[in-house]
């Protein structure tokens, strides 16, 4: 991250660490040990909170989820596990698929399945479990089976890790939990769980999953016999793997619950200070992992609340039964209702964001006095946000891709942000336009049609549309129909939850934002040898800039919030004017761009609008309104997500 925020620390050693963090330099093992050794807990927490804000704004995510533990019968006997029993134990249980289904509800968004390594269940039972859940509850995404379970299936059913994962994915598995990682230390493994897989196998399984498009989490079980150095080494290994695969969604520090395990720890439970410091150090060390989870079931709701200001940006979910932690003596309530979760997040001064399994926002729950600002998560929008206040009592930032911003704005829960032009055209009664936005005259480099054919040959062809587009898809339609006279094309919305969905099956693919940039600067999209920059096509045709997004503010926004938003925006643009490379460096690195490339890329955009941009918006609106297919499309997101649409 690049931050101008200055802190005063009680511990002088933290100054040099903060300098590194805010200039985007990676922290070393020694830095992590110094953070752990520091008694300036508040200083460590403030740094971590600043890093979390740079990634997630003021958002704290939660998911409506349910945990299922289909059996507690396990072939292993890990020392720290109070959950597993042998088949002859009076406490042993095995759930049928019907019992599992009876615990789910259609309004859930995630089911989290882990359990014992059952000695007798056949492979077909697991496939049937995932497939039946997905079929009966299409809205519920399946996050299932730790690396330990995947490796067990692989050995028991004589299939490779890849084969196991592919078959589960085909049945409906979407992501994997991060359990079984414990602490990546051979010393600890030999002492506590020597029959269980080690770090190498754990990473092999997760790397294979990431390669197949199955993203996952990673946990760290701390507070038992591990040393601080072993915790730091664990984080470093996670960071290294993430550099390679970019497949981890979140890092979850899990405080050890000694219960009846018989394991001697320094204290019965980890201290709140240790818990908070571990969350903060994780956030500071894992610069490439998007989210850090405060797992309230083990931390207690009270410590989890404070952790939301120490670098955590995820509260997990409504959860339901949680036998593993509970049997080992977790003192949190078995179920926190959604309302309770929301009030905990509000108490932390943060914005509750209900999410899906991939962290896409579904609904946000601001306090009535808050005005929510959309933080566009693309490189081209970096210059807008550097001077919004660190903490505001009236304005809260949430990262939203254009299409999601449009949907939430329709729900009435977002007050301002760079809205896609197409959404503004339908919501101008509620929103007022500001003289800011994202426009370009010429190439944009981030709204690209990768094609196997020339424009004139796209008649009757199948075009895949990135899930995030809003205005860009309309620009493509205008170009196809009005500029090139093609009306019989087929649009398909890309569905990343469908493993059989692949770009290569299409004749052309429209990508926007960071994904487009990644391909543009990374050698293109394999199999598509033609690349059309839609903004350039528009400019060549009309001699005008193209406006992708326009800053809007809801007309009823209270004056205090309106003033703060407009002044912050103006200050941000002034600050970043000659520093595009510096402000966009970290974001650019994620998409493979050098600082100089970022600087060139951002310099081409027009962020302050003049008469040129207003004329361009009017021109586009006129072309869009006269599209012959408008009456058939109406571009309902529901419709487009459900089916392919032919024109
Ligand atoms: S931790 Fe997992 S593998 Fe080990 S005994 Fe418990 S349920 Fe079995």
XYZ file of C-alpha atoms in Angstrom, residues 13-627:
615
model
C 11.180 0.055 16.471
C 7.764 0.304 14.841
C 8.666 3.450 12.874
C 10.937 1.623 10.444
C 8.350 -1.148 10.014
C 5.627 1.381 9.281
C 7.887 3.103 6.725
C 8.238 -0.222 4.948
C 4.517 -0.966 5.061
C 3.393 2.379 3.750
C 5.914 2.403 0.936
C 4.727 -1.043 -0.153
C 7.874 -2.889 0.922
C 7.415 -6.451 2.117
C 8.043 -7.253 5.779
C 10.722 -9.780 6.712
C 10.804 -12.545 9.289
C 12.751 -10.211 11.608
C 10.048 -7.557 11.229
C 7.379 -10.063 12.223
C 9.362 -11.148 15.276
C 9.821 -7.485 16.258
C 6.064 -6.932 15.934
C 5.371 -9.915 18.174
C 7.976 -8.742 20.689
C 6.665 -5.179 20.814
C 4.600 -4.104 23.815
C 3.018 -1.336 21.719
C -0.050 -3.401 20.931
C -2.080 -0.374 19.860
C 0.680 0.711 17.468
C 0.809 -2.732 15.844
C -3.003 -2.770 15.584
C -3.213 0.670 13.985
C -0.767 -0.319 11.266
C -2.702 -3.502 10.559
C -6.009 -1.622 10.524
C -4.586 0.821 7.989
C -3.516 -2.077 5.737
C -6.958 -3.693 6.057
C -8.642 -0.391 5.139
C -6.473 -0.064 2.036
C -7.720 -3.494 0.937
C -11.336 -3.569 2.080
C -12.282 0.002 2.910
C -14.454 0.011 6.025
C -16.106 -3.293 5.129
C -16.287 -6.326 7.356
C -17.641 -9.384 5.575
C -19.867 -12.154 6.822
C -21.716 -14.985 5.136
C -24.992 -16.705 5.915
C -23.540 -20.145 6.391
C -23.955 -23.448 8.064
C -21.325 -25.922 9.175
C -21.882 -29.605 8.644
C -19.769 -32.259 10.265
C -21.175 -35.444 8.706
C -19.364 -37.752 11.140
C -17.066 -37.643 14.150
C -15.677 -41.114 13.461
C -12.045 -40.794 12.436
C -9.256 -43.216 11.623
C -6.710 -40.828 13.167
C -6.242 -39.716 16.764
C -4.567 -36.311 16.625
C -3.499 -35.249 20.094
C -5.168 -31.849 20.011
C -8.514 -33.141 18.714
C -11.399 -33.489 21.139
C -13.896 -34.120 18.378
C -12.964 -37.453 16.827
C -14.018 -40.830 18.274
C -13.696 -44.456 17.256
C -16.654 -46.324 15.685
C -17.472 -48.182 18.924
C -17.700 -45.016 21.006
C -21.171 -44.241 22.403
C -20.648 -40.694 21.100
C -19.983 -41.788 17.523
C -22.416 -40.464 14.932
C -22.888 -40.693 11.173
C -25.279 -38.422 9.320
C -27.316 -39.506 6.340
C -27.573 -37.170 3.374
C -31.220 -36.553 4.306
C -30.100 -35.448 7.777
C -27.558 -33.091 6.233
C -30.211 -31.596 3.950
C -32.525 -31.076 6.916
C -29.970 -28.695 8.450
C -29.818 -26.396 5.413
C -32.070 -23.542 4.344
C -32.440 -21.955 0.918
C -31.406 -18.502 2.154
C -27.912 -19.701 3.150
C -25.024 -18.858 0.850
C -22.455 -21.340 2.066
C -22.267 -24.770 3.583
C -18.939 -25.611 5.197
C -18.352 -29.368 5.369
C -15.539 -31.021 7.305
C -15.451 -34.051 9.543
C -13.659 -37.185 10.640
C -11.880 -39.527 8.221
C -14.513 -42.231 8.092
C -13.103 -45.776 7.693
C -15.992 -47.210 5.642
C -17.861 -44.586 3.648
C -17.422 -45.152 -0.099
C -16.310 -42.454 -2.534
C -19.759 -42.314 -4.116
C -21.208 -41.183 -0.770
C -19.077 -38.007 -0.779
C -19.880 -37.249 -4.416
C -23.557 -37.847 -3.748
C -23.425 -35.602 -0.657
C -22.004 -32.637 -2.601
C -24.172 -33.172 -5.668
C -27.420 -33.575 -3.699
C -26.785 -30.463 -1.604
C -26.015 -28.435 -4.724
C -29.082 -29.761 -6.531
C -31.502 -29.284 -3.611
C -30.081 -25.887 -2.611
C -28.756 -24.201 -5.757
C -28.188 -20.951 -3.849
C -25.911 -22.629 -1.311
C -22.279 -22.879 -2.402
C -20.325 -25.856 -1.119
C -17.038 -25.249 0.699
C -15.850 -28.666 1.697
C -13.070 -31.002 2.819
C -9.715 -30.015 4.227
C -6.454 -31.027 2.572
C -6.271 -33.839 5.147
C -9.574 -35.243 3.898
C -8.642 -34.798 0.231
C -5.379 -36.658 0.804
C -7.250 -39.393 2.705
C -9.721 -39.799 -0.202
C -6.820 -39.901 -2.619
C -5.123 -42.765 -0.766
C -8.267 -44.676 0.180
C -9.904 -44.528 -3.237
C -6.665 -44.720 -5.254
C -7.148 -41.479 -7.130
C -4.720 -38.586 -7.545
C -5.388 -35.356 -5.643
C -6.338 -33.814 -8.955
C -8.806 -36.565 -9.781
C -10.442 -36.311 -6.345
C -10.753 -32.551 -6.633
C -12.013 -32.633 -10.224
C -14.758 -35.143 -9.377
C -15.838 -33.126 -6.340
C -15.749 -29.931 -8.392
C -17.877 -31.527 -11.042
C -20.379 -32.546 -8.321
C -20.589 -28.959 -7.028
C -17.611 -28.230 -4.774
C -16.728 -24.538 -5.111
C -14.064 -23.709 -2.518
C -12.070 -25.484 0.187
C -11.682 -24.670 3.866
C -8.197 -24.035 5.219
C -8.135 -26.577 8.031
C -5.484 -29.198 8.597
C -2.695 -26.650 8.190
C -2.193 -26.436 11.990
C 1.350 -24.992 12.164
C 3.729 -25.780 9.317
C 6.455 -27.147 11.575
C 7.811 -30.681 11.466
C 8.687 -30.438 15.148
C 5.075 -29.675 16.108
C 3.695 -32.228 13.676
C 5.832 -35.027 15.082
C 4.816 -34.087 18.606
C 1.068 -33.573 18.152
C -0.194 -35.217 14.990
C 2.440 -37.424 13.460
C -0.042 -39.518 11.443
C -1.431 -36.432 9.789
C -0.159 -34.918 6.526
C 2.743 -32.491 6.706
C 3.177 -29.087 5.110
C 4.338 -30.445 1.761
C 1.201 -32.512 1.152
C -1.034 -29.738 2.498
C 0.417 -27.269 -0.006
C 0.366 -29.832 -2.830
C -3.374 -30.306 -2.340
C -4.106 -26.571 -2.191
C -1.894 -25.771 -5.174
C -3.711 -28.428 -7.185
C -7.068 -26.979 -6.115
C -5.983 -23.467 -7.069
C -4.856 -24.698 -10.468
C -8.346 -26.152 -11.025
C -9.991 -22.854 -10.048
C -10.993 -24.004 -6.555
C -9.999 -21.195 -4.217
C -9.379 -21.940 -0.563
C -8.617 -20.576 2.884
C -5.630 -21.249 5.090
C -5.677 -21.572 8.863
C -3.017 -21.376 11.565
C -3.660 -23.144 14.869
C -1.719 -21.254 17.539
C -1.452 -21.144 21.292
C -0.310 -24.730 21.966
C 3.315 -25.848 21.812
C 4.462 -23.810 18.818
C 7.005 -21.009 19.106
C 6.499 -17.458 17.822
C 9.164 -18.155 15.213
C 7.179 -21.163 13.971
C 4.077 -18.974 13.630
C 6.032 -16.476 11.537
C 7.481 -19.242 9.367
C 3.952 -20.517 8.827
C 2.898 -17.092 7.541
C 5.942 -16.863 5.269
C 5.109 -20.217 3.659
C 1.545 -19.071 3.040
C 2.818 -15.856 1.454
C 5.183 -17.781 -0.779
C 2.413 -20.115 -1.982
C 0.081 -17.190 -2.605
C 2.738 -15.519 -4.775
C 2.686 -18.650 -6.881
C -1.050 -19.426 -7.122
C -3.055 -16.435 -5.832
C -5.680 -18.952 -4.736
C -6.146 -18.134 -1.040
C -9.178 -16.077 -0.157
C -8.515 -15.641 3.542
C -6.108 -16.408 6.358
C -7.685 -17.659 9.583
C -5.684 -17.639 12.809
C -7.356 -20.186 15.115
C -6.770 -19.878 18.839
C -6.179 -23.347 20.321
C -8.857 -24.625 22.725
C -7.125 -27.049 25.140
C -10.357 -28.585 26.522
C -9.722 -32.235 27.366
C -6.901 -32.697 24.885
C -4.343 -33.009 27.661
C -1.911 -30.764 25.809
C 0.030 -28.523 28.152
C -0.076 -24.909 27.020
C 1.249 -21.821 28.790
C -2.307 -20.856 29.751
C -5.639 -22.594 29.422
C -6.688 -20.186 26.681
C -4.670 -17.791 24.562
C -4.743 -14.242 25.930
C -6.716 -11.532 24.165
C -3.431 -9.697 23.604
C -1.899 -12.707 21.867
C -5.044 -13.151 19.748
C -5.101 -9.499 18.674
C -1.389 -9.399 17.971
C -1.598 -12.557 15.869
C -4.424 -11.077 13.782
C -2.462 -7.837 13.318
C 0.845 -9.528 12.445
C -0.980 -11.776 9.951
C -2.474 -8.739 8.221
C 0.886 -6.994 8.059
C 2.851 -10.032 6.849
C 0.362 -11.453 4.346
C 0.277 -8.553 1.939
C -0.967 -10.801 -0.889
C -3.859 -12.513 0.950
C -7.097 -10.539 0.502
C -8.814 -11.223 3.835
C -8.000 -11.981 7.479
C -10.710 -13.705 9.457
C -11.599 -13.056 13.095
C -13.071 -16.464 13.819
C -15.472 -15.488 16.573
C -16.380 -19.067 17.507
C -12.924 -19.512 18.985
C -11.958 -15.899 19.805
C -15.233 -14.968 21.562
C -17.429 -12.283 20.066
C -15.842 -9.598 22.285
C -12.248 -10.180 21.144
C -13.406 -10.627 17.549
C -15.016 -7.167 17.715
C -11.725 -5.554 18.700
C -9.906 -7.642 16.089
C -11.956 -5.803 13.439
C -9.817 -2.759 14.252
C -6.619 -4.837 14.308
C -6.571 -5.943 10.682
C -9.414 -8.493 10.430
C -12.069 -7.820 7.805
C -14.132 -11.006 7.973
C -16.308 -12.413 10.767
C -17.021 -15.785 9.119
C -20.762 -16.257 9.448
C -23.921 -17.305 11.176
C -22.350 -20.773 11.337
C -24.820 -23.039 13.145
C -23.439 -26.106 14.864
C -19.706 -26.037 15.482
C -18.950 -29.258 17.210
C -15.176 -29.312 16.870
C -14.580 -26.022 18.720
C -17.435 -26.573 21.132
C -16.344 -30.028 22.233
C -12.925 -28.622 23.012
C -14.402 -25.967 25.267
C -14.993 -22.899 23.091
C -16.864 -20.379 25.178
C -18.690 -18.542 22.422
C -22.403 -19.104 21.936
C -23.239 -21.851 19.453
C -24.953 -19.484 17.086
C -24.738 -15.778 16.550
C -27.743 -14.536 14.718
C -27.264 -12.336 11.713
C -28.583 -9.332 13.662
C -26.037 -9.901 16.389
C -23.201 -10.106 13.857
C -24.336 -6.859 12.280
C -24.432 -5.083 15.621
C -20.939 -6.373 16.538
C -19.572 -4.977 13.278
C -21.391 -1.665 13.805
C -19.936 -1.437 17.306
C -16.473 -1.746 15.760
C -17.295 1.295 13.571
C -17.259 -0.893 10.460
C -19.682 -1.588 7.661
C -21.308 -5.064 7.636
C -21.220 -6.623 4.169
C -23.047 -9.882 3.592
C -21.046 -11.801 1.010
C -21.050 -14.942 -1.079
C -18.404 -17.662 -0.958
C -15.991 -15.585 -3.119
C -16.464 -12.369 -1.134
C -18.787 -10.768 -3.673
C -21.029 -8.370 -1.719
C -24.707 -9.340 -1.629
C -26.184 -6.789 0.785
C -24.696 -4.063 2.936
C -26.054 -2.890 6.282
C -24.991 0.682 7.067
C -26.163 2.495 10.195
C -28.836 5.051 9.249
C -26.437 7.946 9.813
C -23.755 6.536 7.488
C -23.335 7.373 3.805
C -21.656 4.527 1.936
C -19.187 5.286 -0.861
C -18.291 2.680 -3.480
C -14.565 2.120 -3.828
C -14.067 0.834 -7.368
C -11.491 -1.971 -7.008
C -9.733 -1.293 -10.321
C -6.349 0.236 -10.960
C -7.888 3.068 -12.990
C -9.789 4.231 -9.882
C -6.850 4.306 -7.477
C -6.473 8.135 -7.733
C -9.938 8.710 -6.224
C -9.429 7.444 -2.719
C -6.080 8.370 -1.178
C -7.427 11.293 0.892
C -10.635 9.939 2.347
C -10.300 10.250 6.148
C -8.823 7.323 8.099
C -11.885 7.174 10.248
C -15.140 8.916 9.565
C -18.350 8.904 11.573
C -20.456 9.654 8.488
C -18.754 8.157 5.408
C -17.837 4.466 4.953
C -15.997 2.958 1.977
C -16.799 -0.429 0.442
C -15.036 -2.012 -2.583
C -17.652 -2.682 -5.290
C -17.187 -3.726 -8.920
C -19.358 -1.647 -11.313
C -22.152 -4.171 -11.730
C -22.436 -4.817 -7.971
C -22.437 -1.078 -7.264
C -25.359 -0.746 -9.688
C -27.327 -3.472 -7.911
C -26.694 -2.112 -4.404
C -27.447 1.441 -5.537
C -30.796 0.186 -6.762
C -31.411 -1.312 -3.295
C -30.781 2.176 -1.899
C -27.802 1.264 0.272
C -24.977 3.167 -1.465
C -24.768 6.968 -1.436
C -21.952 7.764 -3.838
C -19.143 6.483 -6.031
C -17.976 6.142 -9.628
C -21.096 4.610 -11.175
C -21.084 2.951 -14.554
C -22.589 5.264 -17.142
C -25.207 2.705 -18.044
C -26.456 2.468 -14.433
C -26.503 6.234 -14.072
C -28.726 6.435 -17.156
C -31.362 4.387 -15.333
C -30.920 5.928 -11.881
C -30.552 9.630 -12.624
C -33.783 10.396 -10.729
C -32.110 9.356 -7.475
C -28.515 10.387 -8.136
C -26.871 13.660 -9.025
C -23.860 13.674 -11.342
C -20.571 15.208 -10.170
C -17.898 16.519 -12.518
C -15.618 13.549 -11.885
C -15.363 10.101 -13.394
C -13.286 7.780 -15.559
C -12.997 8.732 -19.227
C -10.395 8.243 -21.918
C -9.875 9.554 -25.416
C -8.143 6.741 -27.262
C -6.972 3.435 -25.840
C -8.164 2.438 -22.354
C -6.187 -0.860 -22.229
C -8.638 -2.203 -19.669
C -11.809 -2.715 -21.736
C -10.782 -5.255 -24.313
C -12.508 -7.634 -26.666
C -10.294 -10.663 -27.266
C -11.517 -12.237 -30.462
C -10.878 -15.061 -32.905
C -12.502 -12.960 -35.651
C -12.526 -9.466 -37.089
C -15.445 -7.195 -36.229
C -17.179 -7.847 -39.537
C -17.068 -11.615 -38.921
C -18.699 -11.524 -35.479
C -22.216 -11.976 -36.897
C -23.764 -15.110 -35.378
C -20.821 -15.576 -33.024
C -20.817 -16.352 -29.288
C -19.347 -13.618 -27.121
C -18.508 -14.214 -23.472
C -18.996 -11.231 -21.172
C -16.996 -10.828 -17.999
C -19.189 -11.065 -14.897
C -18.328 -7.534 -13.758
C -19.198 -5.459 -16.810
C -21.973 -2.940 -16.860
C -21.260 -0.066 -19.270
C -18.660 -1.941 -21.306
C -21.140 -4.570 -22.441
C -23.451 -1.796 -23.675
C -20.576 -0.120 -25.475
C -19.859 -3.427 -27.181
C -23.479 -3.687 -28.277
C -23.447 -0.125 -29.617
C -20.253 -0.821 -31.570
C -21.521 -4.147 -32.936
C -24.922 -2.871 -33.961
C -24.435 0.789 -34.810
C -20.872 0.881 -36.044
C -20.508 -2.529 -37.652
C -24.165 -3.331 -38.448
C -24.171 -6.698 -36.668
C -27.297 -7.628 -34.732
C -27.313 -11.441 -34.629
C -24.693 -12.100 -31.979
C -24.958 -14.130 -28.786
C -23.891 -12.823 -25.388
C -23.141 -15.209 -22.527
C -22.402 -13.964 -19.025
C -19.306 -15.720 -17.658
C -20.186 -17.922 -14.704
C -17.121 -18.568 -12.586
C -19.034 -20.963 -10.360
C -19.396 -23.309 -13.300
C -16.162 -25.300 -13.692
C -17.038 -26.323 -17.233
C -17.264 -22.676 -18.289
C -14.136 -21.736 -20.192
C -13.225 -18.714 -22.321
C -11.827 -20.966 -25.027
C -15.344 -22.187 -25.873
C -16.287 -18.744 -27.181
C -15.555 -16.786 -30.338
C -14.768 -13.630 -28.429
C -14.412 -12.586 -24.787
C -15.007 -9.150 -23.295
C -12.790 -8.450 -20.283
C -12.583 -5.315 -18.195
C -10.572 -3.858 -15.334
C -7.702 -5.741 -13.764
C -8.403 -8.973 -15.610
C -8.134 -7.159 -18.951
C -4.955 -5.384 -17.842
C -3.426 -8.648 -16.679
C -4.015 -10.177 -20.092
C -2.930 -7.023 -21.945
C 0.381 -6.807 -20.061
C 0.829 -10.560 -19.761
C 0.841 -11.577 -23.427
C -2.882 -11.742 -24.268
C -5.550 -14.420 -23.982
C -4.474 -17.762 -25.399
C -6.383 -18.719 -28.530
C -7.582 -15.178 -29.282
C -5.203 -13.443 -31.644
C -7.181 -10.240 -32.144
C -7.582 -7.612 -29.429
C -9.948 -4.671 -29.803
C -9.810 -1.770 -27.388
C -13.424 -0.612 -27.153
C -12.613 2.941 -26.064
C -10.277 3.315 -29.027
C -12.941 1.976 -31.403
C -15.430 4.503 -30.027
C -12.915 7.341 -30.344
C -12.023 6.413 -33.929
C -15.725 6.321 -34.781
C -16.931 9.411 -32.903
C -13.799 11.484 -32.343
C -14.831 11.718 -28.698
C -13.651 10.392 -25.345
C -15.558 7.488 -23.861
C -16.933 7.795 -20.340
C -16.893 4.515 -18.411
C -17.944 5.805 -15.029
C -19.274 9.019 -13.627
C -19.142 10.031 -9.961
C -22.633 10.305 -8.568
C -24.090 11.194 -5.210
C -27.548 10.281 -3.978
C -29.725 13.371 -3.957
C -30.848 12.854 -0.355
C -27.292 12.523 1.034
C -26.975 14.659 4.193
C -24.922 17.835 3.763
C -22.115 16.818 6.179
C -21.475 13.565 4.292
C -21.791 15.257 0.892
C -19.184 17.861 1.879
C -16.805 15.177 3.175
C -17.178 13.058 0.025
C -16.653 15.903 -2.449
C -13.740 17.432 -0.536
C -12.034 14.043 -0.082
C -12.418 13.299 -3.765
C -10.995 16.646 -4.824
C -8.072 16.288 -2.407
C -7.349 12.739 -3.595
C -7.165 13.776 -7.245
C -4.944 16.758 -6.429
C -2.592 14.583 -4.340
C -2.247 11.834 -6.896
C -1.880 14.086 -9.978
C 1.909 13.820 -10.282
C 2.236 10.557 -8.383
C 0.230 8.040 -10.381
C 3.065 5.506 -10.424
C 3.585 5.755 -6.684
C -0.100 5.528 -5.751
C -0.808 2.705 -8.158
C 2.428 0.763 -7.642
C 1.082 -1.929 -5.331
C -2.115 -2.431 -7.292
C -0.135 -2.468 -10.554
C 2.217 -5.147 -9.235
C -0.794 -7.431 -8.719
C -1.564 -7.283 -12.427
C 2.062 -7.533 -13.507
C 2.686 -3.859 -14.336
C 5.803 -1.877 -13.496
C 5.553 1.498 -11.758
C 6.339 3.251 -15.066
C 3.613 1.294 -16.859
C 1.138 2.167 -14.113
C 2.071 5.817 -14.419
C 1.549 5.793 -18.209
C -1.687 3.864 -17.889
C -3.232 6.202 -15.310
C -2.006 9.362 -17.051
C -4.205 8.665 -20.067
C -7.464 8.910 -18.080
C -9.520 12.024 -17.610
C -10.756 12.155 -14.024
C -12.141 15.696 -14.002
C -14.881 16.180 -16.541
C -15.281 19.065 -18.950
C -17.714 19.825 -21.731
C -16.040 17.090 -23.876
C -16.999 14.320 -21.476
C -20.539 15.644 -21.062
C -20.964 15.715 -24.846
C -19.573 12.165 -25.068
C -22.053 10.911 -22.453
C -24.955 12.493 -24.350
C -23.748 10.908 -27.589
C -23.488 7.456 -26.037
C -26.903 7.806 -24.433
C -28.381 8.678 -27.795
C -26.763 5.679 -29.512
C -27.751 3.358 -26.684
C -31.383 4.480 -26.626
C -31.714 3.789 -30.323
C -30.457 0.197 -30.189
